[in-house]
mmCIF file of C-alpha atoms in Angstrom:
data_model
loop_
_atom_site.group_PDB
_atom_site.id
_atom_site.type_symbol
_atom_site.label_atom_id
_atom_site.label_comp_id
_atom_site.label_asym_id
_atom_site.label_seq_id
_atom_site.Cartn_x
_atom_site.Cartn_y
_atom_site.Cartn_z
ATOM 1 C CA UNK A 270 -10.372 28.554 15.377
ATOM 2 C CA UNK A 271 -7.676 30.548 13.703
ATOM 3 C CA UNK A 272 -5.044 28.841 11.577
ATOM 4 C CA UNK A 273 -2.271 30.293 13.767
ATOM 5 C CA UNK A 274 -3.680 28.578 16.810
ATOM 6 C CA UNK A 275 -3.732 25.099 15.387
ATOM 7 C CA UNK A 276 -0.008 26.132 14.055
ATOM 8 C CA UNK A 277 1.582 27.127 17.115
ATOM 9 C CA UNK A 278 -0.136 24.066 19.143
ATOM 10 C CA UNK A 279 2.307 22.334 21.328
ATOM 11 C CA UNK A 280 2.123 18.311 21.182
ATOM 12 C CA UNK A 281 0.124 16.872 24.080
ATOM 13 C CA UNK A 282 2.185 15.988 27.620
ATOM 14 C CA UNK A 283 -0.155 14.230 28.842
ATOM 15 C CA UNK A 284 -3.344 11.493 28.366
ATOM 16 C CA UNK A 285 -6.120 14.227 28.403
ATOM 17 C CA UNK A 286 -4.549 16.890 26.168
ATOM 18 C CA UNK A 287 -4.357 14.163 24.198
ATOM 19 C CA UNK A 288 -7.904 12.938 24.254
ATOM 20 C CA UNK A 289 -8.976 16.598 23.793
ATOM 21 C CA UNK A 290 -6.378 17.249 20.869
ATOM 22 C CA UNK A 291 -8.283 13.565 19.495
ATOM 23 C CA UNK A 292 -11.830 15.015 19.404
ATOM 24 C CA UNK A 293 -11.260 17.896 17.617
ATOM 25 C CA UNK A 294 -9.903 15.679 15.193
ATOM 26 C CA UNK A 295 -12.874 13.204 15.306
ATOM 27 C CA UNK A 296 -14.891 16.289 15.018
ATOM 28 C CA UNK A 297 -13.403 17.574 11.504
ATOM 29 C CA UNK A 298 -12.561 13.792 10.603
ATOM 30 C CA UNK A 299 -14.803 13.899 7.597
ATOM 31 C CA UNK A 300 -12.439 16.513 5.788
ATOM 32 C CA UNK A 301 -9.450 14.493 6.652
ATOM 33 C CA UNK A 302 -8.223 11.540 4.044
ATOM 34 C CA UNK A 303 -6.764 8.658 6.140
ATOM 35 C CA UNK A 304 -7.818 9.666 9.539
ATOM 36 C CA UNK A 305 -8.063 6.171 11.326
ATOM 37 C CA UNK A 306 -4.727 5.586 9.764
ATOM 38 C CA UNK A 307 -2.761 9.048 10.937
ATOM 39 C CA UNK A 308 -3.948 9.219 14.371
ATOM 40 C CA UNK A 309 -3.425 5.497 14.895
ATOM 41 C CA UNK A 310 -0.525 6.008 16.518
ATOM 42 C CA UNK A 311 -1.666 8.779 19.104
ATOM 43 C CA UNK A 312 -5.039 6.406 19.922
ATOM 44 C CA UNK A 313 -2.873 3.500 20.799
ATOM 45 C CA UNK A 314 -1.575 5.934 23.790
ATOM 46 C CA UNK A 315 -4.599 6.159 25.253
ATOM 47 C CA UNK A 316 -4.613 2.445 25.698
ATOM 48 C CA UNK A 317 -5.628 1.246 29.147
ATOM 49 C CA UNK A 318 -2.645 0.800 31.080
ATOM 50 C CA UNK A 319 0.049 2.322 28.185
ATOM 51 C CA UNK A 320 2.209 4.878 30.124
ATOM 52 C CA UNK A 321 2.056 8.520 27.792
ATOM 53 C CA UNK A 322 5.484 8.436 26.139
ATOM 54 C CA UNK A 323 6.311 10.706 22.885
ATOM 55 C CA UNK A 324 7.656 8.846 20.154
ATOM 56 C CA UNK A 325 8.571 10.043 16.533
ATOM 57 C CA UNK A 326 5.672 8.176 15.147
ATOM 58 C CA UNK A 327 3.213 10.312 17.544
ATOM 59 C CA UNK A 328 5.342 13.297 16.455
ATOM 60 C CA UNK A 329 4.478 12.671 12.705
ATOM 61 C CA UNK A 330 1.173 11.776 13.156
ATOM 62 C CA UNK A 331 0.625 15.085 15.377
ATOM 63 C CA UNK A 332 2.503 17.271 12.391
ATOM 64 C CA UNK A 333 0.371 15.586 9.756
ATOM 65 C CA UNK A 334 -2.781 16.186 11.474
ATOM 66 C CA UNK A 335 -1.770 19.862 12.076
ATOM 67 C CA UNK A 336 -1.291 20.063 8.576
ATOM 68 C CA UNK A 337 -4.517 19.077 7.464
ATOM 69 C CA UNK A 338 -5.907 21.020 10.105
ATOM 70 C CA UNK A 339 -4.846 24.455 8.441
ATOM 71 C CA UNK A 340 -5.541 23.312 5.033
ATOM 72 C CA UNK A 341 -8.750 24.477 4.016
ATOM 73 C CA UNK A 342 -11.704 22.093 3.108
ATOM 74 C CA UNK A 343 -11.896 20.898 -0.677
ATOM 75 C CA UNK A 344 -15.246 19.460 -0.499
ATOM 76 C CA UNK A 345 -18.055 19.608 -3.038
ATOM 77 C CA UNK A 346 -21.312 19.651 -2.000
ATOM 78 C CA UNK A 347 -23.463 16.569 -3.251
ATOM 79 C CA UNK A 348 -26.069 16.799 -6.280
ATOM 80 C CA UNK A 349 -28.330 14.234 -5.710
ATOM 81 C CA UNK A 350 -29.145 14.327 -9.466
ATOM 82 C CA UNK A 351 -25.754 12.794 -10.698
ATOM 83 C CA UNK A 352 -24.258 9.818 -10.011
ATOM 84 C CA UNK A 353 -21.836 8.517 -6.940
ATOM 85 C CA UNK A 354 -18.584 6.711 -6.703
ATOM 86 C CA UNK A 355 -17.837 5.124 -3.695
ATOM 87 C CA UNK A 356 -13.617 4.245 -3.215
ATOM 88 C CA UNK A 357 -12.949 1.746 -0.433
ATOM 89 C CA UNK A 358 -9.783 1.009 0.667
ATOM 90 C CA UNK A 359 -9.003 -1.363 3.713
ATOM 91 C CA UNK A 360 -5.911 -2.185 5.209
ATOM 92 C CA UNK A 361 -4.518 -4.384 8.142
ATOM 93 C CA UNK A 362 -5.685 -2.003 10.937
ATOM 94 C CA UNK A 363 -7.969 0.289 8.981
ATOM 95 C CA UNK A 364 -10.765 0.997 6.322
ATOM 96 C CA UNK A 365 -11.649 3.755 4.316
ATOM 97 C CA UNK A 366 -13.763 5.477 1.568
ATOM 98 C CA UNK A 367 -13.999 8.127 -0.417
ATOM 99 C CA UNK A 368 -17.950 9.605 -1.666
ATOM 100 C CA UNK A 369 -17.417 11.418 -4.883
ATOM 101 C CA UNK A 370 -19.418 13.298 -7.620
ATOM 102 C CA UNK A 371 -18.041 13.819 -11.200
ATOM 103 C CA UNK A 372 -19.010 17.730 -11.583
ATOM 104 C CA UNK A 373 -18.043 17.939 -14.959
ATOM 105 C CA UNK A 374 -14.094 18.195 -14.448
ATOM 106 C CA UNK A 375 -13.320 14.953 -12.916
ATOM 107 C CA UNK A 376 -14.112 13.252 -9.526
ATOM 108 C CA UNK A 377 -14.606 15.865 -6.835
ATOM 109 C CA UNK A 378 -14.646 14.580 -2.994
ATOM 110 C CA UNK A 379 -17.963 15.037 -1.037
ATOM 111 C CA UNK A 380 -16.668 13.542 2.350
ATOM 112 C CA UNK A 381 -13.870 10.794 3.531
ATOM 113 C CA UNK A 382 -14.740 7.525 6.284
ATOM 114 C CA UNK A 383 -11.952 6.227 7.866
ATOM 115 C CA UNK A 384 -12.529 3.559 11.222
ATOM 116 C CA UNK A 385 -9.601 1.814 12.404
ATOM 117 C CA UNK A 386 -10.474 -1.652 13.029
ATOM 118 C CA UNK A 387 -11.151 -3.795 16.070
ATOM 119 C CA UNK A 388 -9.054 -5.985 17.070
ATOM 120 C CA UNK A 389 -11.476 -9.550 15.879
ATOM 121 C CA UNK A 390 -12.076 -7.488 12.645
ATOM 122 C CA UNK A 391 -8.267 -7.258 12.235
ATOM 123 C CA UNK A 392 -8.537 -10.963 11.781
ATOM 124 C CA UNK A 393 -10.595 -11.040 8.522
ATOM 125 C CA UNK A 394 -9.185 -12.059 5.524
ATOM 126 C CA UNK A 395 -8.937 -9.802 3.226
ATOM 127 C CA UNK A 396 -11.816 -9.728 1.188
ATOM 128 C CA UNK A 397 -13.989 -9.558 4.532
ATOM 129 C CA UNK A 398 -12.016 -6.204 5.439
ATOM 130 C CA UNK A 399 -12.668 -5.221 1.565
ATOM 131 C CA UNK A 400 -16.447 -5.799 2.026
ATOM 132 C CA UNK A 401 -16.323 -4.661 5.342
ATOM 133 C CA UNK A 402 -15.013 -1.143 4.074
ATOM 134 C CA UNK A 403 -17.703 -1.375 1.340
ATOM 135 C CA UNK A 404 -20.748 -1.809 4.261
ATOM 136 C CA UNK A 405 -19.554 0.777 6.207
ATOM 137 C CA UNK A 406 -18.965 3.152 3.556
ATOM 138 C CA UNK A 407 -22.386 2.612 2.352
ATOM 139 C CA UNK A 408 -24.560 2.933 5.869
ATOM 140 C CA UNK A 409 -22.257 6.142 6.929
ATOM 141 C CA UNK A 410 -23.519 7.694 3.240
ATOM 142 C CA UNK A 411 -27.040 6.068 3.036
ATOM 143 C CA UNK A 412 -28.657 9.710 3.320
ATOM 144 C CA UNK A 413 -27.092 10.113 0.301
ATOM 145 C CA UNK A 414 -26.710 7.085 -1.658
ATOM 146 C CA UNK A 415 -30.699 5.714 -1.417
ATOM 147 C CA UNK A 416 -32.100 5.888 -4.310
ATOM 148 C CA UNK A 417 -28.736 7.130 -6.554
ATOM 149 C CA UNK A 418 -26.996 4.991 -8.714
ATOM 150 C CA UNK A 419 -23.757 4.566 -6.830
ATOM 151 C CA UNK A 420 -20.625 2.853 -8.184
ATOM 152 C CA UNK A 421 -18.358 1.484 -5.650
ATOM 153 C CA UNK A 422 -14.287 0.802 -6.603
ATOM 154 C CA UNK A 423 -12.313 -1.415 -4.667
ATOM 155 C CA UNK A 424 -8.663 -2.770 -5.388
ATOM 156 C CA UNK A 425 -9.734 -6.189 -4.349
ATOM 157 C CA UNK A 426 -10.883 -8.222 -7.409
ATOM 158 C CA UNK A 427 -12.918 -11.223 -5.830
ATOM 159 C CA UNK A 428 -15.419 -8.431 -4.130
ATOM 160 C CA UNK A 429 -16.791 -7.954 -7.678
ATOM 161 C CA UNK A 430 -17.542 -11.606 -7.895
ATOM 162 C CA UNK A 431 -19.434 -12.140 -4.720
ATOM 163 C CA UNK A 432 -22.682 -11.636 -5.882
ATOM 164 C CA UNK A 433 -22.338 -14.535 -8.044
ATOM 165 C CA UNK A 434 -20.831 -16.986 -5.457
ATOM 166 C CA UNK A 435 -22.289 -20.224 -5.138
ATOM 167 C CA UNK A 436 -21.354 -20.174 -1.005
ATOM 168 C CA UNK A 437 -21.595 -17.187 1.455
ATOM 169 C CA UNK A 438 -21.543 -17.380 4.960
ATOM 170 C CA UNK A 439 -23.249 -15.629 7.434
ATOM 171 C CA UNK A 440 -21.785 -12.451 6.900
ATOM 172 C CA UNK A 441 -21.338 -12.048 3.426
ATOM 173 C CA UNK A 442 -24.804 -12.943 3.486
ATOM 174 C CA UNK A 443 -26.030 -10.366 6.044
ATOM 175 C CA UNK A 444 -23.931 -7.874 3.973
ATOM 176 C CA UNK A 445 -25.324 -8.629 0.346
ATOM 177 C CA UNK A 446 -28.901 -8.429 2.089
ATOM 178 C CA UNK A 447 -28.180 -5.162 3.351
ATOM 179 C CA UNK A 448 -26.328 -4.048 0.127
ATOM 180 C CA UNK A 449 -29.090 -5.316 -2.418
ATOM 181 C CA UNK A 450 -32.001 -3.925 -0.356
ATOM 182 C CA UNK A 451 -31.353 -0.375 0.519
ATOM 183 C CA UNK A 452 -29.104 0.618 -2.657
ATOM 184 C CA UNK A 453 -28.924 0.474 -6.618
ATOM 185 C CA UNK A 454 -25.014 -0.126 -7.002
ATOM 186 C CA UNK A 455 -22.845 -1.564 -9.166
ATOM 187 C CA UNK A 456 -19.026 -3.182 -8.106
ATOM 188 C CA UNK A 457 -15.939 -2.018 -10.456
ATOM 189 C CA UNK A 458 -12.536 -2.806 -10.080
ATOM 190 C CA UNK A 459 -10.008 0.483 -9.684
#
């Protein structure tokens, strides 16, 4: 697709130029940081029942996206022989993560997640969205993180203490078990 095509795109009129304007986003999501986050307020058009009408937040999120469509990827492709970082981020409606590699010259990107959440996993607190973020992260990059050491960075201080919790519940247990058998990782504070 040519960059002046994406530039010159009109904003969708309707539902499905929407949706089709939304999965070529889904399908380049992986180069885009923040992607649950900017098109959050285009999917919440295509709500069941939520007439189509063009706000300035759709606007922005459109302009943004178009933006980050022209801009070329910045990717690195991953060594399996060094190390990975994992940075998770979650916030109220969203998580996120970031695989990188240090090449040498500082942390270089290898590929961003970003899910927006469901509305019951809106209602964790925050250290479930935290470890939530973390689990996802980890099965979307298990091809890659099996077997590598793999440091993960969150911004939420408790995470880095659950291992050593005296009570989990069902959750945080079915997440440690998942965590501690498929990967050799350590949990840092940013």
């Amino acid at each position: 697709m040519k960059i002046t095509t994406i530039r010159d795109r009109k904003p969708p009129t309707n539902h499905l130029e929407l949706q089709i304007f939304l999965e070529f986003v889904n399908y380049v999501r992986r180069f885009i940081p923040n992607t649950a986050e900017t098109t959050g307020p285009l999917t919440d058009l295509l709500r069941k029942g939520t007439p189509f009408e063009w706000e300035e937040r759709q606007q922005v999120a459109f302009d943004e996206l178009i933006i980050f469509l022209m801009s070329p990827p910045v990717l690195q492709i991953a060594d399996p022989s060094r190390p990975f970082e994992v940075l998770t981020d979650a916030r109220d409606f969203a998580i996120g993560a970031v695989l990188s590699q240090d090449f040498g010259d500082g942390l270089q990107p290898i590929a961003y997640e970003f899910r927006k959440l469901q509305a019951a996993k809106r209602n964790y607190p925050v250290h479930g969205k935290e470890m939530l973020a973390i689990v996802h992260a980890l099965k979307v990059w298990r091809c890659y993180l099996r077997g590598a050491d793999v440091t993960v960075r969150t911004d939420h201080k408790p995470i880095h203490f659950l291992r050593v919790q005296s009570t989990l519940n069902p959750r945080q247990i079915r997440w440690l078990d998942f965590l501690e058998s498929n990967f050799h990782y350590t949990i840092a504070y940013k």
